[in-house]
Short mmCIF file of N, CA and C in Angstrom, two decimals:
data_model
loop_
_atom_site.label_atom_id
_atom_site.label_comp_id
_atom_site.label_asym_id
_atom_site.label_seq_id
_atom_site.Cartn_x
_atom_site.Cartn_y
_atom_site.Cartn_z
N MET A 1 0.84 -1.16 0.00
CA MET A 1 0.00 0.00 0.00
C MET A 1 0.90 1.24 0.00
N THR A 2 0.62 2.16 -0.88
CA THR A 2 1.42 3.37 -0.97
C THR A 2 0.84 4.44 -0.05
N PRO A 3 1.64 5.46 0.30
CA PRO A 3 1.12 6.53 1.15
C PRO A 3 -0.07 7.25 0.52
N TRP A 4 -0.18 7.24 -0.82
CA TRP A 4 -1.26 7.96 -1.48
C TRP A 4 -2.43 7.05 -1.83
N SER A 5 -2.50 5.90 -1.22
CA SER A 5 -3.59 4.97 -1.50
C SER A 5 -4.93 5.53 -1.03
N GLY A 6 -5.92 5.32 -1.85
CA GLY A 6 -7.28 5.69 -1.45
C GLY A 6 -7.74 4.95 -0.22
N ARG A 7 -7.29 3.72 -0.07
CA ARG A 7 -7.65 2.95 1.11
C ARG A 7 -7.09 3.61 2.35
N ASN A 8 -5.83 4.06 2.29
CA ASN A 8 -5.24 4.74 3.45
C ASN A 8 -6.00 6.00 3.77
N ALA A 9 -6.31 6.78 2.76
CA ALA A 9 -7.03 8.03 2.98
C ALA A 9 -8.42 7.77 3.52
N ALA A 10 -9.10 6.79 2.98
CA ALA A 10 -10.44 6.45 3.45
C ALA A 10 -10.40 5.93 4.87
N ALA A 11 -9.37 5.16 5.20
CA ALA A 11 -9.22 4.65 6.55
C ALA A 11 -8.97 5.78 7.54
N GLY A 12 -8.46 6.92 7.04
CA GLY A 12 -8.24 8.08 7.89
C GLY A 12 -9.52 8.82 8.23
N ALA A 13 -10.65 8.31 7.80
CA ALA A 13 -11.94 8.96 8.07
C ALA A 13 -12.91 7.98 8.72
N PRO A 14 -12.49 7.30 9.82
CA PRO A 14 -13.41 6.35 10.44
C PRO A 14 -14.66 7.05 10.95
N GLY A 15 -15.81 6.44 10.71
CA GLY A 15 -17.06 7.04 11.14
C GLY A 15 -17.50 8.22 10.29
N ARG A 16 -16.77 8.48 9.22
CA ARG A 16 -17.08 9.59 8.31
C ARG A 16 -17.10 9.04 6.89
N PRO A 17 -18.17 8.35 6.51
CA PRO A 17 -18.17 7.67 5.22
C PRO A 17 -18.11 8.59 4.01
N ILE A 18 -18.72 9.76 4.07
CA ILE A 18 -18.69 10.67 2.90
C ILE A 18 -17.26 11.09 2.58
N PRO A 19 -16.48 11.60 3.56
CA PRO A 19 -15.08 11.93 3.24
C PRO A 19 -14.28 10.71 2.79
N ALA A 20 -14.59 9.55 3.33
CA ALA A 20 -13.88 8.34 2.93
C ALA A 20 -14.13 8.03 1.45
N VAL A 21 -15.38 8.14 1.03
CA VAL A 21 -15.71 7.86 -0.37
C VAL A 21 -15.13 8.93 -1.29
N ARG A 22 -15.15 10.18 -0.85
CA ARG A 22 -14.50 11.24 -1.65
C ARG A 22 -13.02 10.93 -1.85
N ALA A 23 -12.37 10.42 -0.80
CA ALA A 23 -10.96 10.06 -0.91
C ALA A 23 -10.75 8.94 -1.91
N LEU A 24 -11.65 7.98 -1.95
CA LEU A 24 -11.54 6.91 -2.96
C LEU A 24 -11.67 7.49 -4.36
N GLY A 25 -12.59 8.43 -4.56
CA GLY A 25 -12.73 9.08 -5.86
C GLY A 25 -11.48 9.87 -6.22
N ALA A 26 -10.91 10.58 -5.25
CA ALA A 26 -9.68 11.34 -5.50
C ALA A 26 -8.53 10.41 -5.82
N ALA A 27 -8.46 9.28 -5.15
CA ALA A 27 -7.40 8.31 -5.44
C ALA A 27 -7.53 7.77 -6.86
N HIS A 28 -8.76 7.66 -7.35
CA HIS A 28 -8.99 7.25 -8.75
C HIS A 28 -8.32 8.25 -9.69
N VAL A 29 -8.46 9.55 -9.38
CA VAL A 29 -7.82 10.59 -10.19
C VAL A 29 -6.30 10.38 -10.18
N LEU A 30 -5.75 10.14 -9.02
CA LEU A 30 -4.29 10.04 -8.89
C LEU A 30 -3.73 8.78 -9.55
N ARG A 31 -4.48 7.69 -9.49
CA ARG A 31 -4.04 6.43 -10.11
C ARG A 31 -4.37 6.38 -11.58
N GLY A 32 -5.42 7.09 -11.96
CA GLY A 32 -5.88 7.05 -13.34
C GLY A 32 -6.80 5.88 -13.62
N SER A 33 -7.24 5.20 -12.58
CA SER A 33 -8.14 4.06 -12.76
C SER A 33 -8.77 3.68 -11.42
N LEU A 34 -9.78 2.84 -11.51
CA LEU A 34 -10.37 2.25 -10.31
C LEU A 34 -9.39 1.27 -9.71
N GLU A 35 -9.55 0.99 -8.45
CA GLU A 35 -8.72 -0.02 -7.80
C GLU A 35 -9.53 -1.32 -7.68
N ALA A 36 -10.19 -1.68 -8.76
CA ALA A 36 -11.15 -2.78 -8.76
C ALA A 36 -10.52 -4.16 -8.60
N LEU A 37 -9.23 -4.28 -8.83
CA LEU A 37 -8.59 -5.59 -8.70
C LEU A 37 -7.98 -5.81 -7.32
N ASN A 38 -8.06 -4.80 -6.46
CA ASN A 38 -7.51 -4.92 -5.11
C ASN A 38 -8.64 -5.33 -4.17
N PRO A 39 -8.56 -6.53 -3.59
CA PRO A 39 -9.67 -7.01 -2.76
C PRO A 39 -9.94 -6.13 -1.54
N ASP A 40 -8.90 -5.53 -0.95
CA ASP A 40 -9.12 -4.64 0.19
C ASP A 40 -9.92 -3.40 -0.23
N ALA A 41 -9.57 -2.84 -1.37
CA ALA A 41 -10.28 -1.66 -1.87
C ALA A 41 -11.72 -2.00 -2.21
N VAL A 42 -11.93 -3.15 -2.79
CA VAL A 42 -13.29 -3.58 -3.15
C VAL A 42 -14.13 -3.77 -1.89
N ARG A 43 -13.56 -4.41 -0.86
CA ARG A 43 -14.30 -4.60 0.40
C ARG A 43 -14.63 -3.26 1.05
N LEU A 44 -13.67 -2.34 1.04
CA LEU A 44 -13.91 -1.02 1.62
C LEU A 44 -15.02 -0.31 0.86
N ALA A 45 -14.95 -0.30 -0.46
CA ALA A 45 -15.98 0.35 -1.26
C ALA A 45 -17.35 -0.29 -1.02
N ASP A 46 -17.39 -1.62 -0.94
CA ASP A 46 -18.65 -2.32 -0.69
C ASP A 46 -19.23 -1.94 0.67
N ARG A 47 -18.37 -1.86 1.69
CA ARG A 47 -18.82 -1.50 3.04
C ARG A 47 -19.37 -0.07 3.05
N LEU A 48 -18.65 0.84 2.42
CA LEU A 48 -19.10 2.24 2.38
C LEU A 48 -20.38 2.39 1.57
N ARG A 49 -20.49 1.65 0.47
CA ARG A 49 -21.70 1.70 -0.36
C ARG A 49 -22.90 1.19 0.44
N ALA A 50 -22.71 0.12 1.21
CA ALA A 50 -23.79 -0.43 2.02
C ALA A 50 -24.20 0.55 3.12
N GLU A 51 -23.22 1.23 3.67
CA GLU A 51 -23.50 2.19 4.74
C GLU A 51 -24.26 3.42 4.23
N LEU A 52 -23.86 3.91 3.06
CA LEU A 52 -24.43 5.15 2.53
C LEU A 52 -25.63 4.95 1.61
N GLY A 53 -25.68 3.82 0.94
CA GLY A 53 -26.65 3.62 -0.14
C GLY A 53 -26.00 4.00 -1.46
N GLU A 54 -26.49 3.42 -2.53
CA GLU A 54 -25.86 3.59 -3.84
C GLU A 54 -25.83 5.05 -4.29
N HIS A 55 -26.92 5.76 -4.14
CA HIS A 55 -26.99 7.14 -4.63
C HIS A 55 -25.98 8.04 -3.92
N ALA A 56 -25.96 7.99 -2.60
CA ALA A 56 -25.03 8.83 -1.83
C ALA A 56 -23.58 8.43 -2.09
N TYR A 57 -23.33 7.12 -2.22
CA TYR A 57 -21.97 6.65 -2.52
C TYR A 57 -21.50 7.22 -3.86
N ARG A 58 -22.33 7.10 -4.88
CA ARG A 58 -21.94 7.59 -6.21
C ARG A 58 -21.71 9.10 -6.20
N ALA A 59 -22.56 9.83 -5.49
CA ALA A 59 -22.41 11.29 -5.43
C ALA A 59 -21.09 11.67 -4.75
N ALA A 60 -20.77 11.03 -3.65
CA ALA A 60 -19.53 11.34 -2.93
C ALA A 60 -18.31 10.92 -3.75
N TYR A 61 -18.37 9.76 -4.39
CA TYR A 61 -17.26 9.30 -5.22
C TYR A 61 -17.03 10.28 -6.37
N ARG A 62 -18.11 10.73 -6.98
CA ARG A 62 -18.02 11.66 -8.10
C ARG A 62 -17.38 12.98 -7.65
N GLN A 63 -17.67 13.42 -6.42
CA GLN A 63 -17.05 14.65 -5.91
C GLN A 63 -15.53 14.51 -5.86
N GLY A 64 -15.04 13.37 -5.42
CA GLY A 64 -13.60 13.14 -5.41
C GLY A 64 -13.06 12.93 -6.81
N ARG A 65 -13.79 12.21 -7.61
CA ARG A 65 -13.36 11.87 -8.99
C ARG A 65 -13.31 13.10 -9.89
N ASP A 66 -14.15 14.09 -9.61
CA ASP A 66 -14.21 15.29 -10.45
C ASP A 66 -13.11 16.31 -10.14
N LEU A 67 -12.30 16.05 -9.12
CA LEU A 67 -11.21 16.97 -8.79
C LEU A 67 -10.10 16.87 -9.84
N ASP A 68 -9.37 17.97 -10.00
CA ASP A 68 -8.15 17.87 -10.81
C ASP A 68 -7.06 17.23 -9.95
N ARG A 69 -5.91 16.98 -10.54
CA ARG A 69 -4.83 16.29 -9.83
C ARG A 69 -4.42 17.02 -8.55
N ALA A 70 -4.28 18.35 -8.63
CA ALA A 70 -3.88 19.13 -7.45
C ALA A 70 -4.94 19.03 -6.35
N GLY A 71 -6.20 19.12 -6.73
CA GLY A 71 -7.27 19.00 -5.75
C GLY A 71 -7.33 17.62 -5.13
N ALA A 72 -7.10 16.59 -5.95
CA ALA A 72 -7.10 15.22 -5.43
C ALA A 72 -5.95 15.02 -4.45
N LEU A 73 -4.77 15.55 -4.78
CA LEU A 73 -3.63 15.44 -3.86
C LEU A 73 -3.93 16.14 -2.54
N THR A 74 -4.52 17.30 -2.62
CA THR A 74 -4.85 18.05 -1.41
C THR A 74 -5.85 17.30 -0.55
N LEU A 75 -6.89 16.75 -1.17
CA LEU A 75 -7.91 16.01 -0.42
C LEU A 75 -7.31 14.78 0.24
N VAL A 76 -6.57 13.99 -0.50
CA VAL A 76 -5.98 12.77 0.05
C VAL A 76 -4.96 13.11 1.14
N ALA A 77 -4.15 14.12 0.93
CA ALA A 77 -3.17 14.52 1.93
C ALA A 77 -3.86 14.96 3.22
N ALA A 78 -4.97 15.69 3.09
CA ALA A 78 -5.71 16.12 4.27
C ALA A 78 -6.25 14.92 5.04
N GLN A 79 -6.75 13.94 4.32
CA GLN A 79 -7.27 12.73 4.96
C GLN A 79 -6.16 11.97 5.69
N LEU A 80 -4.96 11.99 5.10
CA LEU A 80 -3.82 11.27 5.69
C LEU A 80 -3.11 12.10 6.76
N GLY A 81 -3.41 13.40 6.81
CA GLY A 81 -2.73 14.27 7.76
C GLY A 81 -1.32 14.60 7.34
N THR A 82 -1.09 14.66 6.02
CA THR A 82 0.22 15.00 5.48
C THR A 82 0.09 16.17 4.53
N GLU A 83 1.22 16.64 4.02
CA GLU A 83 1.19 17.70 3.03
C GLU A 83 1.18 17.09 1.64
N ALA A 84 0.47 17.73 0.72
CA ALA A 84 0.46 17.29 -0.68
C ALA A 84 1.82 17.57 -1.30
N ALA A 85 2.29 16.63 -2.12
CA ALA A 85 3.60 16.81 -2.77
C ALA A 85 3.46 17.61 -4.04
#
């Protein structure tokens, strides 16, 4: 797992599913793809989707996914408690 992993950023928001899902969307921007082949990421996304419901999950993910690279770095860094590079 890299420091910029969406899973790490999402894990930095326990009890806060909306910011966690936004971080997954931002991580998509940074990676350039979904993390669909990573079983940990899939389980996390499934858990958050079940907690929020499909509509709210998609809306929060889209908020993170619609960021530009600089915005995605800032969001993920904030979730991790680090500075964006």
